[in-house]
Amino acid sequence: MLKASIRKIPLYHATAALRVAPAPCLGVSCRTFMTSSIRRSALTSKRTYEETSKENSSRPSGDNSSSALTKPDGVSTVPTMVRGDWVLFHPVYTPEELKAVEVLHRDAKTINDKLASNLVKFARWAFDFVSGYKHKPIPPDSNMTLEQLRKGGYILDEHQWLNRILFLETIAGVPGMVAATLRHLTSLRLMRRDNGWIHTLLEEAENERMHLMTFMTLRQPSIFFRAIVLGAQGVFYNLFFLSYIISPKTCHRFVAYLEEEAVVTYTRCIKEIELGRLPEWTSKTAPPIAIDYWRLAPDAKLLDVIYAVRSDESTHRFVNHSLANLDAKTDVNPFALREPDMHIKGKKLGFERSEADKYVQESHKILQQSKVARESK
């Protein structure tokens, strides 16, 4: 049915129809741009253009210090109501969804699954060893102070948490972009459609990059740290590139296991903050980029941001386990039209192929209902 569904409703028509009329998508994260109306009015506003022109004409021609093109923030040329540098779909969570994420693990059943799982375990061990991360269980009835807990390797301080998060996010943004690139090239080379995978993979890559941009507001890494990232990224990109050519299924399973570890990491971070073991972040306000990206409350705290990041990682866990259960050559991406809400993605590891087939059929029904509703008006 996943293969047959390609012929029933072309994905590009289906996606357009659902984005035009998202109202029937109850209980799911409809794939619409959360800022589409804001962006449209902002980018086509005559008043904004005139104001920008006046500002530019009042500046000396040789003054580059205030030029919009030389500012680090690439969106400085549009109104301040849009502060992010993203354009793709991403979920915005309700408070209930943020608390719905569970730490889950899929047992490795096949040889490919075991290979992917063991590679993630090795990568986790290697990174923990290099970074000195131990996460030893705190003895019951312990009266150690916060400083003693940190020196004993039981918990991390702010600097260690940021080192860990920044490095992980620089790596986590690679697989989606590599997979999307390869599927894009395959589509061009074979002159056939991609069945909706490319956009979801690009969305994942951008989402991980936005995690990095968010935590970069808390700390600027050293040159040495950046050099390590450069080397790790170069090695990982090429290895993942070659691996995806050989076995996309194994690669998606690898990413899913990696995201399982990410959910564990952010769950531990949330616990440390809520228990008062990371006082530097207890009352820290959320960066503006995070408030805008996840549509958080104006008075949101950094803890709210980490809850949102964990939900994103749970989404990637769910999506990649689901994609690993499909035939990458023929099956439609079930998330090209919509995604389940966090009450499903946070509590379930992914769709089996039969479940993905049913989900696609339900999406088509929603599209047909939307079409009928529009035509009846």
Tab-separated table of C-alpha atoms in Angstrom:
chain	number	residue	atom	x	y	z
A	1	MET	CA	0.000	0.000	0.000
A	2	LEU	CA	2.880	2.366	0.619
A	3	LYS	CA	3.973	1.871	-2.981
A	4	ALA	CA	0.430	2.085	-4.331
A	5	SER	CA	-0.244	5.302	-2.468
A	6	ILE	CA	2.262	7.066	-4.670
A	7	ARG	CA	-0.053	6.607	-7.636
A	8	LYS	CA	-3.213	7.609	-5.804
A	9	ILE	CA	-2.193	11.135	-4.786
A	10	PRO	CA	1.064	12.752	-5.925
A	11	LEU	CA	2.982	13.878	-2.862
A	12	TYR	CA	3.523	17.418	-4.068
A	13	HIS	CA	-0.218	17.835	-4.621
A	14	ALA	CA	-0.973	16.210	-1.285
A	15	THR	CA	1.450	18.413	0.600
A	16	ALA	CA	0.058	21.573	-0.941
A	17	ALA	CA	-3.502	20.572	-0.146
A	18	LEU	CA	-2.755	19.822	3.469
A	19	ARG	CA	-0.860	23.029	4.022
A	20	VAL	CA	-3.686	25.080	2.596
A	21	ALA	CA	-6.275	23.526	4.891
A	22	PRO	CA	-4.711	22.184	8.087
A	23	ALA	CA	-7.878	22.406	10.175
A	24	PRO	CA	-8.864	18.705	9.979
A	25	CYS	CA	-5.487	17.622	11.392
A	26	LEU	CA	-6.662	17.111	14.921
A	27	GLY	CA	-4.282	15.406	17.329
A	28	VAL	CA	-1.293	15.622	14.995
A	29	SER	CA	1.461	18.070	14.212
A	30	CYS	CA	0.239	19.397	10.862
A	31	ARG	CA	3.058	20.201	8.499
A	32	THR	CA	2.482	23.916	8.158
A	33	PHE	CA	4.851	26.833	8.590
A	34	MET	CA	4.266	28.234	12.053
A	35	THR	CA	5.512	31.643	10.911
A	36	SER	CA	4.163	31.635	7.358
A	37	SER	CA	1.738	34.516	7.841
A	38	ILE	CA	4.331	36.562	9.694
A	39	ARG	CA	7.012	35.936	7.096
A	40	ARG	CA	4.694	36.661	4.183
A	41	SER	CA	3.521	39.986	5.555
A	42	ALA	CA	7.015	40.928	6.639
A	43	LEU	CA	8.748	40.188	3.359
A	44	THR	CA	6.098	41.830	1.155
A	45	SER	CA	5.470	44.884	3.310
A	46	LYS	CA	5.898	48.144	1.360
A	47	ARG	CA	6.381	50.077	4.559
A	48	THR	CA	9.255	47.812	5.599
A	49	TYR	CA	10.927	48.289	2.236
A	50	GLU	CA	10.578	52.051	2.388
A	51	GLU	CA	11.914	52.198	5.940
A	52	THR	CA	14.864	50.019	5.011
A	53	SER	CA	15.587	52.170	1.960
A	54	LYS	CA	15.586	55.343	4.067
A	55	GLU	CA	17.949	53.771	6.573
A	56	ASN	CA	20.309	52.636	3.835
A	57	SER	CA	20.250	56.005	2.052
A	58	SER	CA	21.109	57.831	5.276
A	59	ARG	CA	24.292	55.792	5.778
A	60	PRO	CA	27.654	56.779	4.274
A	61	SER	CA	28.368	54.630	1.220
A	62	GLY	CA	31.673	53.375	2.610
A	63	ASP	CA	30.379	52.511	6.077
A	64	ASN	CA	30.262	48.726	6.378
A	65	SER	CA	30.006	48.618	10.162
A	66	SER	CA	26.233	49.056	10.100
A	67	SER	CA	25.567	47.317	6.794
A	68	ALA	CA	22.954	44.586	7.016
A	69	LEU	CA	25.097	42.355	4.809
A	70	THR	CA	27.988	42.378	7.271
A	71	LYS	CA	25.997	41.532	10.389
A	72	PRO	CA	26.320	37.987	11.786
A	73	ASP	CA	22.542	37.717	11.983
A	74	GLY	CA	21.445	37.007	8.441
A	75	VAL	CA	17.863	38.083	9.119
A	76	SER	CA	18.816	41.628	10.043
A	77	THR	CA	17.307	42.791	6.747
A	78	VAL	CA	13.757	41.851	7.786
A	79	PRO	CA	11.629	43.131	10.666
A	80	THR	CA	12.621	42.105	14.158
A	81	MET	CA	9.464	40.021	14.597
A	82	VAL	CA	11.319	37.265	12.693
A	83	ARG	CA	14.617	36.550	14.396
A	84	GLY	CA	15.515	33.032	13.261
A	85	ASP	CA	17.466	31.717	10.286
A	86	TRP	CA	15.198	28.755	9.531
A	87	VAL	CA	12.611	28.242	6.835
A	88	LEU	CA	11.536	24.603	7.148
A	89	PHE	CA	8.745	22.961	9.109
A	90	HIS	CA	9.378	22.156	12.762
A	91	PRO	CA	7.002	21.119	15.530
A	92	VAL	CA	5.854	23.568	18.194
A	93	TYR	CA	4.889	21.719	21.350
A	94	THR	CA	2.178	22.191	23.949
A	95	PRO	CA	3.214	22.087	27.640
A	96	GLU	CA	1.648	18.627	27.888
A	97	GLU	CA	3.648	17.358	24.903
A	98	LEU	CA	6.906	18.595	26.397
A	99	LYS	CA	6.367	16.344	29.421
A	100	ALA	CA	5.228	13.338	27.355
A	101	VAL	CA	8.689	12.153	26.270
A	102	GLU	CA	9.901	8.822	27.643
A	103	VAL	CA	13.351	7.240	27.589
A	104	LEU	CA	12.972	4.239	25.287
A	105	HIS	CA	15.240	1.700	23.621
A	106	ARG	CA	14.615	-0.591	20.696
A	107	ASP	CA	16.152	-4.041	20.981
A	108	ALA	CA	18.469	-4.854	18.090
A	109	LYS	CA	16.925	-7.766	16.199
A	110	THR	CA	18.721	-8.036	12.867
A	111	ILE	CA	22.427	-8.046	12.043
A	112	ASN	CA	22.162	-4.511	10.681
A	113	ASP	CA	20.365	-3.350	13.836
A	114	LYS	CA	23.060	-4.886	16.033
A	115	LEU	CA	25.762	-3.230	13.950
A	116	ALA	CA	24.082	0.165	14.265
A	117	SER	CA	23.471	-0.270	17.998
A	118	ASN	CA	27.046	-1.346	18.733
A	119	LEU	CA	28.467	1.535	16.700
A	120	VAL	CA	26.429	4.011	18.764
A	121	LYS	CA	27.528	2.325	22.006
A	122	PHE	CA	31.151	2.556	20.925
A	123	ALA	CA	30.778	6.207	19.900
A	124	ARG	CA	29.123	6.982	23.231
A	125	TRP	CA	31.880	5.215	25.179
A	126	ALA	CA	34.636	6.957	23.200
A	127	PHE	CA	33.108	10.401	23.673
A	128	ASP	CA	32.498	9.797	27.385
A	129	PHE	CA	36.111	8.648	27.802
A	130	VAL	CA	37.594	11.631	25.959
A	131	SER	CA	35.347	14.161	27.710
A	132	GLY	CA	35.787	12.566	31.148
A	133	TYR	CA	32.036	12.017	31.506
A	134	LYS	CA	31.243	9.265	34.025
A	135	HIS	CA	27.708	9.806	35.291
A	136	LYS	CA	28.319	7.582	38.281
A	137	PRO	CA	25.201	6.855	40.331
A	138	ILE	CA	25.066	9.021	43.442
A	139	PRO	CA	25.211	6.820	46.539
A	140	PRO	CA	21.873	6.625	48.388
A	141	ASP	CA	21.936	8.690	51.652
A	142	SER	CA	24.800	10.795	50.289
A	143	ASN	CA	25.485	14.102	52.040
A	144	MET	CA	28.058	15.338	49.533
A	145	THR	CA	27.962	18.979	48.568
A	146	LEU	CA	27.464	20.147	45.000
A	147	GLU	CA	31.196	20.760	44.628
A	148	GLN	CA	32.022	17.291	45.952
A	149	LEU	CA	29.540	15.690	43.565
A	150	ARG	CA	31.173	17.478	40.631
A	151	LYS	CA	34.724	16.631	41.660
A	152	GLY	CA	33.711	13.019	42.198
A	153	GLY	CA	32.394	12.737	38.651
A	154	TYR	CA	28.777	12.230	39.704
A	155	ILE	CA	27.394	15.303	37.950
A	156	LEU	CA	28.551	17.887	35.404
A	157	ASP	CA	28.932	21.613	35.828
A	158	GLU	CA	27.677	24.222	33.346
A	159	HIS	CA	30.913	24.251	31.333
A	160	GLN	CA	30.951	20.461	30.973
A	161	TRP	CA	27.286	20.328	29.954
A	162	LEU	CA	27.813	22.967	27.274
A	163	ASN	CA	30.900	21.188	25.940
A	164	ARG	CA	28.930	17.979	25.660
A	165	ILE	CA	25.839	19.529	24.090
A	166	LEU	CA	27.710	21.716	21.599
A	167	PHE	CA	29.836	18.829	20.354
A	168	LEU	CA	26.904	16.443	20.062
A	169	GLU	CA	24.807	18.954	18.118
A	170	THR	CA	27.609	19.636	15.618
A	171	ILE	CA	27.600	15.906	14.833
A	172	ALA	CA	23.833	15.373	15.030
A	173	GLY	CA	23.188	17.808	12.199
A	174	VAL	CA	25.255	15.783	9.723
A	175	PRO	CA	23.157	12.641	8.951
A	176	GLY	CA	20.022	14.426	7.765
A	177	MET	CA	21.960	16.617	5.358
A	178	VAL	CA	24.028	13.705	4.012
A	179	ALA	CA	20.966	11.515	3.484
A	180	ALA	CA	19.031	14.357	1.846
A	181	THR	CA	21.974	15.116	-0.462
A	182	LEU	CA	22.281	11.511	-1.586
A	183	ARG	CA	18.537	11.124	-2.157
A	184	HIS	CA	18.519	14.406	-4.064
A	185	LEU	CA	21.342	13.224	-6.317
A	186	THR	CA	19.618	9.866	-6.805
A	187	SER	CA	16.409	11.621	-7.831
A	188	LEU	CA	18.318	13.713	-10.364
A	189	ARG	CA	20.373	10.814	-11.670
A	190	LEU	CA	17.450	8.405	-12.092
A	191	MET	CA	15.047	11.187	-13.105
A	192	ARG	CA	12.317	10.075	-10.748
A	193	ARG	CA	10.551	11.447	-7.689
A	194	ASP	CA	11.902	10.965	-4.189
A	195	ASN	CA	8.606	10.007	-2.467
A	196	GLY	CA	8.865	12.789	0.095
A	197	TRP	CA	12.004	11.788	2.002
A	198	ILE	CA	14.243	14.742	1.146
A	199	HIS	CA	12.239	17.429	2.949
A	200	THR	CA	11.952	15.465	6.201
A	201	LEU	CA	15.691	14.811	6.195
A	202	LEU	CA	16.479	18.474	5.547
A	203	GLU	CA	14.092	19.479	8.319
A	204	GLU	CA	15.968	17.197	10.708
A	205	ALA	CA	19.322	18.700	9.722
A	206	GLU	CA	18.061	22.257	10.154
A	207	ASN	CA	16.434	21.424	13.468
A	208	GLU	CA	19.694	20.022	14.851
A	209	ARG	CA	21.539	23.092	13.597
A	210	MET	CA	19.074	25.322	15.417
A	211	HIS	CA	19.846	23.419	18.613
A	212	LEU	CA	23.481	24.354	18.095
A	213	MET	CA	22.643	28.000	17.340
A	214	THR	CA	20.576	28.147	20.525
A	215	PHE	CA	23.305	26.828	22.830
A	216	MET	CA	25.925	28.944	21.082
A	217	THR	CA	24.255	31.959	22.676
A	218	LEU	CA	25.403	30.601	26.043
A	219	ARG	CA	29.046	30.082	25.164
A	220	GLN	CA	31.494	30.661	22.328
A	221	PRO	CA	33.762	27.587	21.935
A	222	SER	CA	37.538	27.928	21.875
A	223	ILE	CA	39.690	27.483	18.784
A	224	PHE	CA	40.810	24.094	20.102
A	225	PHE	CA	37.195	22.974	20.484
A	226	ARG	CA	36.375	24.146	16.965
A	227	ALA	CA	39.392	22.231	15.616
A	228	ILE	CA	38.127	19.036	17.241
A	229	VAL	CA	34.693	19.613	15.726
A	230	LEU	CA	36.275	20.190	12.304
A	231	GLY	CA	38.143	16.899	12.455
A	232	ALA	CA	35.209	14.913	13.821
A	233	GLN	CA	32.817	16.374	11.289
A	234	GLY	CA	35.143	15.593	8.386
A	235	VAL	CA	35.536	11.970	9.417
A	236	PHE	CA	31.875	11.401	10.308
A	237	TYR	CA	30.479	13.082	7.185
A	238	ASN	CA	32.480	10.915	4.819
A	239	LEU	CA	31.875	7.704	6.759
A	240	PHE	CA	28.144	8.343	6.889
A	241	PHE	CA	28.117	9.294	3.195
A	242	LEU	CA	29.675	5.980	2.170
A	243	SER	CA	27.543	4.015	4.636
A	244	TYR	CA	24.305	5.533	3.342
A	245	ILE	CA	25.198	4.515	-0.202
A	246	ILE	CA	25.631	0.931	0.995
A	247	SER	CA	22.698	0.626	3.424
A	248	PRO	CA	20.241	3.490	4.083
A	249	LYS	CA	18.256	1.249	6.422
A	250	THR	CA	21.264	0.666	8.687
A	251	CYS	CA	22.109	4.369	8.668
A	252	HIS	CA	18.597	5.411	9.726
A	253	ARG	CA	18.715	2.817	12.493
A	254	PHE	CA	22.085	4.203	13.573
A	255	VAL	CA	20.667	7.732	13.740
A	256	ALA	CA	17.643	6.471	15.678
A	257	TYR	CA	19.901	4.806	18.269
A	258	LEU	CA	21.950	8.005	18.407
A	259	GLU	CA	18.767	9.973	19.101
A	260	GLU	CA	17.867	7.503	21.852
A	261	GLU	CA	21.112	8.538	23.542
A	262	ALA	CA	20.293	12.208	22.961
A	263	VAL	CA	16.953	11.763	24.733
A	264	VAL	CA	18.803	10.134	27.649
A	265	THR	CA	21.301	13.011	27.789
A	266	TYR	CA	18.690	15.773	27.806
A	267	THR	CA	16.509	13.871	30.277
A	268	ARG	CA	19.468	13.739	32.667
A	269	CYS	CA	20.111	17.439	32.119
A	270	ILE	CA	16.481	18.267	32.915
A	271	LYS	CA	16.680	16.164	36.070
A	272	GLU	CA	19.867	17.896	37.195
A	273	ILE	CA	18.284	21.335	36.760
A	274	GLU	CA	15.049	20.399	38.524
A	275	LEU	CA	16.978	18.874	41.450
A	276	GLY	CA	19.032	22.055	41.836
A	277	ARG	CA	22.316	20.417	40.816
A	278	LEU	CA	22.840	22.893	37.990
A	279	PRO	CA	22.062	26.198	39.736
A	280	GLU	CA	23.593	28.270	36.920
A	281	TRP	CA	20.670	27.225	34.695
A	282	THR	CA	17.841	27.096	37.240
A	283	SER	CA	16.603	30.636	36.691
A	284	LYS	CA	18.431	31.433	33.452
A	285	THR	CA	16.130	33.005	30.853
A	286	ALA	CA	15.660	31.376	27.461
A	287	PRO	CA	17.642	32.902	24.568
A	288	PRO	CA	15.479	35.011	22.217
A	289	ILE	CA	16.274	32.698	19.305
A	290	ALA	CA	14.789	29.780	21.258
A	291	ILE	CA	11.663	31.696	22.259
A	292	ASP	CA	11.052	32.572	18.613
A	293	TYR	CA	11.895	29.155	17.192
A	294	TRP	CA	9.789	27.037	19.580
A	295	ARG	CA	7.177	29.754	20.220
A	296	LEU	CA	7.876	29.724	23.938
A	297	ALA	CA	6.378	32.135	26.438
A	298	PRO	CA	8.176	35.507	26.682
A	299	ASP	CA	9.292	34.659	30.223
A	300	ALA	CA	10.464	31.130	29.341
A	301	LYS	CA	13.503	29.711	31.109
A	302	LEU	CA	16.402	27.687	29.767
A	303	LEU	CA	14.753	24.623	31.288
A	304	ASP	CA	11.816	25.117	28.903
A	305	VAL	CA	14.263	25.215	25.995
A	306	ILE	CA	15.861	21.927	27.028
A	307	TYR	CA	12.417	20.329	27.280
A	308	ALA	CA	11.762	21.458	23.692
A	309	VAL	CA	15.133	20.184	22.482
A	310	ARG	CA	14.457	16.820	24.098
A	311	SER	CA	11.108	16.665	22.300
A	312	ASP	CA	12.885	17.349	19.011
A	313	GLU	CA	15.321	14.509	19.681
A	314	SER	CA	12.386	12.243	20.459
A	315	THR	CA	10.881	13.209	17.100
A	316	HIS	CA	14.113	12.279	15.308
A	317	ARG	CA	14.209	9.005	17.235
A	318	PHE	CA	10.687	8.184	16.110
A	319	VAL	CA	11.144	9.282	12.491
A	320	ASN	CA	14.431	7.452	11.925
A	321	HIS	CA	13.258	4.202	13.509
A	322	SER	CA	10.204	4.455	11.237
A	323	LEU	CA	12.267	5.153	8.110
A	324	ALA	CA	14.555	2.249	8.962
A	325	ASN	CA	11.512	-0.036	8.839
A	326	LEU	CA	10.653	1.039	5.278
A	327	ASP	CA	12.045	0.266	1.845
A	328	ALA	CA	14.089	3.361	1.055
A	329	LYS	CA	13.863	2.729	-2.691
A	330	THR	CA	10.101	2.433	-3.112
A	331	ASP	CA	8.168	3.479	0.007
A	332	VAL	CA	6.573	6.855	0.594
A	333	ASN	CA	7.780	8.855	3.561
A	334	PRO	CA	4.737	8.758	5.882
A	335	PHE	CA	5.781	12.072	7.458
A	336	ALA	CA	5.817	14.046	4.204
A	337	LEU	CA	2.279	15.265	4.906
A	338	ARG	CA	1.961	15.353	8.695
A	339	GLU	CA	3.476	13.993	11.891
A	340	PRO	CA	1.931	12.445	15.018
A	341	ASP	CA	1.936	14.579	18.132
A	342	MET	CA	4.376	14.043	20.988
A	343	HIS	CA	1.973	11.785	22.861
A	344	ILE	CA	2.791	9.243	20.154
A	345	LYS	CA	6.340	10.217	19.177
A	346	GLY	CA	7.421	10.535	22.794
A	347	LYS	CA	6.025	7.198	23.910
A	348	LYS	CA	6.567	5.030	20.820
A	349	LEU	CA	9.823	4.139	19.092
A	350	GLY	CA	8.471	4.328	15.556
A	351	PHE	CA	6.030	2.974	13.010
A	352	GLU	CA	6.379	-0.539	11.707
A	353	ARG	CA	5.847	-0.757	7.957
A	354	SER	CA	2.192	-1.805	8.287
A	355	GLU	CA	1.542	1.108	10.663
A	356	ALA	CA	3.216	3.530	8.264
A	357	ASP	CA	0.986	2.209	5.472
A	358	LYS	CA	-2.117	2.849	7.576
A	359	TYR	CA	-0.870	6.313	8.528
A	360	VAL	CA	-0.419	7.260	4.857
A	361	GLN	CA	-3.961	6.100	4.082
A	362	GLU	CA	-5.287	8.228	6.962
A	363	SER	CA	-3.379	11.221	5.591
A	364	HIS	CA	-5.019	10.728	2.202
A	365	LYS	CA	-8.450	10.630	3.854
A	366	ILE	CA	-7.715	13.929	5.599
A	367	LEU	CA	-6.684	15.431	2.272
A	368	GLN	CA	-9.872	14.257	0.606
A	369	GLN	CA	-11.967	15.678	3.453
A	370	SER	CA	-10.132	18.997	3.137
A	371	LYS	CA	-10.750	19.048	-0.594
A	372	VAL	CA	-14.469	18.320	-0.171
A	373	ALA	CA	-14.772	20.981	2.535
A	374	ARG	CA	-13.155	23.619	0.300
A	375	GLU	CA	-15.255	22.714	-2.701
A	376	SER	CA	-18.481	22.902	-0.678
A	377	LYS	CA	-17.826	26.496	0.341
